[in-house]
Short mmCIF file of N, CA and C in Angstrom, two decimals:
data_model
loop_
_atom_site.label_atom_id
_atom_site.label_comp_id
_atom_site.label_asym_id
_atom_site.label_seq_id
_atom_site.Cartn_x
_atom_site.Cartn_y
_atom_site.Cartn_z
N MET A 1 15.45 -1.83 8.75
CA MET A 1 16.20 -1.95 10.26
C MET A 1 17.72 -1.34 9.84
N ALA A 2 18.06 -0.58 10.75
CA ALA A 2 19.36 0.07 10.79
C ALA A 2 20.71 -0.97 11.24
N ILE A 3 21.60 -0.85 10.64
CA ILE A 3 22.83 -1.65 11.07
C ILE A 3 23.56 -0.87 12.11
N SER A 4 23.62 -1.60 13.34
CA SER A 4 24.15 -1.00 14.58
C SER A 4 25.63 -1.02 14.48
N TYR A 5 26.29 -1.96 13.92
CA TYR A 5 27.92 -2.22 13.80
C TYR A 5 28.28 -3.01 12.53
N ILE A 6 29.26 -2.89 12.12
CA ILE A 6 30.03 -3.73 11.26
C ILE A 6 31.64 -4.32 11.65
N THR A 7 32.05 -5.16 11.75
CA THR A 7 33.13 -5.53 11.98
C THR A 7 34.05 -5.95 11.25
N ILE A 8 35.09 -5.34 11.12
CA ILE A 8 36.41 -5.56 9.91
C ILE A 8 37.71 -5.41 11.08
N PHE A 9 38.52 -6.63 10.74
CA PHE A 9 39.66 -6.85 11.44
C PHE A 9 40.59 -6.65 10.21
N GLU A 10 41.85 -5.94 10.46
CA GLU A 10 42.67 -5.68 9.42
C GLU A 10 43.99 -5.88 10.24
N ARG A 11 45.00 -6.81 9.12
CA ARG A 11 46.53 -6.62 10.11
C ARG A 11 47.22 -5.48 9.39
N THR A 12 48.29 -5.16 10.20
CA THR A 12 49.07 -3.84 9.78
C THR A 12 50.22 -4.33 8.66
N HIS A 13 50.89 -5.20 8.67
CA HIS A 13 52.06 -5.45 7.82
C HIS A 13 51.90 -6.76 7.09
N PRO A 14 51.36 -6.85 5.74
CA PRO A 14 50.97 -5.80 5.24
C PRO A 14 49.65 -5.48 5.47
N GLU A 15 49.20 -4.09 5.11
CA GLU A 15 47.88 -3.68 5.37
C GLU A 15 46.70 -4.82 4.77
N GLN A 16 46.23 -5.23 5.43
CA GLN A 16 45.03 -6.45 4.85
C GLN A 16 44.11 -6.95 5.67
N ILE A 17 42.89 -6.63 4.85
CA ILE A 17 41.39 -6.95 5.81
C ILE A 17 41.66 -8.61 5.68
N ILE A 18 41.43 -9.23 6.96
CA ILE A 18 41.45 -10.56 7.32
C ILE A 18 40.00 -11.24 7.69
N PHE A 19 39.29 -10.47 8.05
CA PHE A 19 37.81 -10.81 8.43
C PHE A 19 37.05 -9.71 8.45
N THR A 20 35.89 -9.83 7.71
CA THR A 20 34.47 -8.68 7.97
C THR A 20 33.56 -9.54 8.25
N SER A 21 32.42 -8.90 9.17
CA SER A 21 31.09 -9.51 9.62
C SER A 21 30.23 -9.55 8.28
N SER A 22 29.42 -10.42 8.50
CA SER A 22 28.44 -10.80 7.07
C SER A 22 27.63 -9.66 7.14
N ASN A 23 27.41 -8.66 8.12
CA ASN A 23 26.30 -7.56 7.81
C ASN A 23 27.12 -6.29 6.96
N CYS A 24 28.32 -6.53 6.48
CA CYS A 24 29.12 -5.32 5.88
C CYS A 24 28.25 -5.26 4.68
N GLU A 25 27.66 -6.51 3.84
CA GLU A 25 27.16 -5.97 2.54
C GLU A 25 25.69 -5.28 2.88
N GLN A 26 25.02 -5.62 3.80
CA GLN A 26 23.72 -4.83 4.11
C GLN A 26 24.24 -3.30 4.23
N ALA A 27 25.17 -3.14 5.19
CA ALA A 27 25.77 -1.86 5.19
C ALA A 27 26.32 -0.99 4.31
N ILE A 28 27.43 -1.58 3.70
CA ILE A 28 27.91 -0.83 2.56
C ILE A 28 28.21 -1.33 1.36
N GLY A 29 27.54 -2.74 1.16
CA GLY A 29 27.53 -3.01 0.03
C GLY A 29 28.42 -3.94 -0.49
N TYR A 30 29.49 -4.22 0.19
CA TYR A 30 30.58 -5.31 -0.08
C TYR A 30 30.25 -6.59 0.60
N THR A 31 30.45 -7.61 -0.05
CA THR A 31 30.36 -8.75 0.63
C THR A 31 31.65 -9.10 1.27
N PRO A 32 31.70 -10.04 2.40
CA PRO A 32 33.02 -10.18 3.16
C PRO A 32 33.82 -10.87 2.14
N GLN A 33 33.69 -11.64 0.91
CA GLN A 33 34.69 -11.96 0.08
C GLN A 33 35.25 -11.21 -0.60
N GLU A 34 34.66 -9.82 -0.97
CA GLU A 34 35.11 -8.90 -2.01
C GLU A 34 36.20 -8.20 -1.01
N MET A 35 35.75 -8.06 0.31
CA MET A 35 36.75 -7.21 1.21
C MET A 35 37.82 -7.77 1.74
N LEU A 36 38.01 -9.15 1.82
CA LEU A 36 39.03 -9.88 2.20
C LEU A 36 40.51 -9.70 1.23
N GLY A 37 41.62 -9.39 1.90
CA GLY A 37 42.75 -9.32 1.09
C GLY A 37 42.96 -7.83 0.80
N THR A 38 41.87 -6.72 0.82
CA THR A 38 42.25 -5.45 0.54
C THR A 38 42.37 -4.75 1.76
N SER A 39 42.93 -3.44 1.36
CA SER A 39 42.82 -2.53 2.64
C SER A 39 41.65 -1.86 2.99
N ALA A 40 41.59 -1.57 4.22
CA ALA A 40 40.40 -0.94 4.70
C ALA A 40 40.37 0.61 4.12
N MET A 41 41.30 1.27 3.59
CA MET A 41 41.32 2.36 3.23
C MET A 41 40.64 2.40 2.00
N LYS A 42 40.74 1.25 1.19
CA LYS A 42 39.91 1.42 -0.36
C LYS A 42 38.17 1.88 0.25
N TYR A 43 37.85 1.80 1.38
CA TYR A 43 36.49 1.85 1.70
C TYR A 43 36.24 3.36 2.14
N SER A 44 37.33 4.12 2.53
CA SER A 44 37.18 5.38 3.10
C SER A 44 36.87 6.40 2.09
N ALA A 45 36.18 7.47 2.86
CA ALA A 45 35.60 8.37 1.80
C ALA A 45 36.14 9.94 2.46
N ASP A 46 37.21 9.69 3.47
CA ASP A 46 38.10 10.66 4.03
C ASP A 46 39.46 10.84 3.13
N LEU A 47 39.70 12.11 2.80
CA LEU A 47 40.72 12.39 2.35
C LEU A 47 42.23 12.31 2.84
N HIS A 48 41.91 12.21 4.13
CA HIS A 48 42.95 12.27 5.35
C HIS A 48 43.28 10.79 5.81
N ALA A 49 42.73 9.96 5.18
CA ALA A 49 42.52 8.52 5.81
C ALA A 49 44.15 7.91 6.23
N GLU A 50 44.70 8.17 4.90
CA GLU A 50 46.20 7.52 4.93
C GLU A 50 46.97 8.09 6.22
N HIS A 51 46.64 9.23 6.68
CA HIS A 51 47.53 10.06 7.78
C HIS A 51 46.85 9.25 9.05
N TYR A 52 45.46 8.98 9.04
CA TYR A 52 44.84 8.39 10.07
C TYR A 52 45.72 6.67 10.38
N THR A 53 45.68 6.25 9.61
CA THR A 53 46.20 4.82 9.37
C THR A 53 47.51 4.95 10.21
N CYS A 54 48.59 5.76 10.03
CA CYS A 54 49.80 6.09 10.58
C CYS A 54 49.65 6.30 12.11
N GLN A 55 48.27 7.17 12.53
CA GLN A 55 48.52 7.55 13.93
C GLN A 55 47.58 6.35 14.87
N TRP A 56 46.77 5.43 14.02
CA TRP A 56 46.01 4.78 15.07
C TRP A 56 46.93 3.88 15.91
N PRO A 57 47.70 2.95 15.41
CA PRO A 57 48.60 2.11 16.20
C PRO A 57 49.44 3.13 17.33
N SER A 58 49.86 4.33 16.86
CA SER A 58 50.48 5.10 18.08
C SER A 58 49.62 5.67 19.08
N ASP A 59 48.18 6.00 18.85
CA ASP A 59 47.26 6.26 19.77
C ASP A 59 47.19 5.72 21.16
N ASN A 60 47.16 4.37 20.90
CA ASN A 60 46.98 3.43 22.16
C ASN A 60 47.95 2.13 21.96
N PRO A 61 49.08 2.28 22.09
CA PRO A 61 49.93 1.09 21.55
C PRO A 61 49.35 0.01 22.56
N GLU A 62 49.24 0.48 24.00
CA GLU A 62 49.26 -0.65 24.64
C GLU A 62 47.77 -1.45 24.71
N LEU A 63 47.02 -0.79 24.08
CA LEU A 63 45.56 -1.40 23.90
C LEU A 63 45.66 -1.98 22.40
N GLY A 64 46.12 -1.81 21.29
CA GLY A 64 46.11 -2.27 20.22
C GLY A 64 44.68 -1.89 19.60
N LEU A 65 43.82 -0.88 20.25
CA LEU A 65 42.67 -0.97 19.70
C LEU A 65 42.57 0.62 19.69
N THR A 66 41.48 1.20 18.51
CA THR A 66 41.40 2.65 18.87
C THR A 66 39.79 2.69 17.98
N MET A 67 39.24 3.68 18.40
CA MET A 67 37.98 3.86 17.75
C MET A 67 37.77 5.52 17.38
N MET A 68 37.11 5.85 16.50
CA MET A 68 37.18 7.00 15.58
C MET A 68 36.03 7.21 14.81
N PRO A 69 35.36 8.20 14.67
CA PRO A 69 34.16 8.39 13.56
C PRO A 69 34.90 8.55 12.28
N HIS A 70 34.29 7.95 11.07
CA HIS A 70 34.80 7.79 10.19
C HIS A 70 33.49 7.73 8.99
N ASN A 71 33.88 8.33 7.64
CA ASN A 71 33.15 8.05 6.56
C ASN A 71 33.49 6.93 5.59
N LEU A 72 32.49 6.14 5.58
CA LEU A 72 32.82 5.07 4.69
C LEU A 72 32.12 5.12 3.24
N ARG A 73 32.84 4.82 2.11
CA ARG A 73 31.89 5.02 0.91
C ARG A 73 31.58 3.45 0.60
N CYS A 74 30.23 3.58 0.05
CA CYS A 74 29.55 2.24 -0.11
C CYS A 74 29.65 1.89 -1.58
N LYS A 75 29.52 0.58 -1.80
CA LYS A 75 29.86 0.29 -3.23
C LYS A 75 28.85 0.96 -4.30
N ASP A 76 27.82 1.43 -3.94
CA ASP A 76 26.90 2.18 -4.89
C ASP A 76 27.57 3.72 -4.84
N GLY A 77 28.59 4.33 -3.98
CA GLY A 77 29.11 5.54 -4.14
C GLY A 77 28.40 6.24 -2.80
N ARG A 78 27.44 6.15 -2.37
CA ARG A 78 26.98 6.70 -1.37
C ARG A 78 28.16 6.67 0.14
N VAL A 79 28.22 7.60 0.75
CA VAL A 79 29.11 7.58 1.90
C VAL A 79 28.26 7.45 3.41
N VAL A 80 28.51 6.82 4.06
CA VAL A 80 27.96 6.48 5.48
C VAL A 80 28.94 6.88 6.43
N PHE A 81 28.19 7.09 7.43
CA PHE A 81 28.97 7.73 8.82
C PHE A 81 29.21 6.38 9.61
N ALA A 82 30.19 6.16 10.28
CA ALA A 82 30.40 5.09 11.06
C ALA A 82 31.44 5.23 12.21
N HIS A 83 31.32 4.59 13.22
CA HIS A 83 32.54 4.74 14.26
C HIS A 83 33.28 3.52 13.98
N VAL A 84 34.71 3.59 13.40
CA VAL A 84 35.64 2.68 13.04
C VAL A 84 36.19 1.96 14.14
N ILE A 85 36.51 1.07 14.32
CA ILE A 85 37.04 0.34 15.59
C ILE A 85 38.48 -0.20 14.83
N SER A 86 39.68 0.16 15.09
CA SER A 86 40.72 -0.19 14.59
C SER A 86 41.38 -1.42 15.49
N ILE A 87 41.78 -2.28 15.21
CA ILE A 87 42.27 -3.58 16.09
C ILE A 87 43.37 -4.05 15.45
N ASN A 88 44.61 -4.17 16.28
CA ASN A 88 45.84 -4.03 15.64
C ASN A 88 45.97 -5.83 15.73
N CYS A 89 46.14 -6.36 14.49
CA CYS A 89 45.87 -7.93 14.64
C CYS A 89 47.36 -8.21 14.06
N SER A 90 48.49 -7.59 14.18
CA SER A 90 49.41 -8.11 13.56
C SER A 90 50.35 -9.00 14.40
N GLY A 91 50.07 -8.91 15.90
CA GLY A 91 50.70 -9.92 16.80
C GLY A 91 50.16 -11.27 17.03
#
């Protein structure tokens, strides 16, 4: 059965995952407990991910939300394609 989505909430300062949905483990191999307190960039397979992190808040500051295609690195080393929704949880 395919995973249709995973949810990750990350605050901006400091960059830190504060919530992940339980289906993250099935989709990318990490349990929510392993991901909490880390940065979402740790799971990125994109060499330019750091640049995107700076861009996301400025894309739609009034919404605090951005969606973009992204490659995630699984715990076993595989790379999977996902649409990543960035939600600004700093406020």
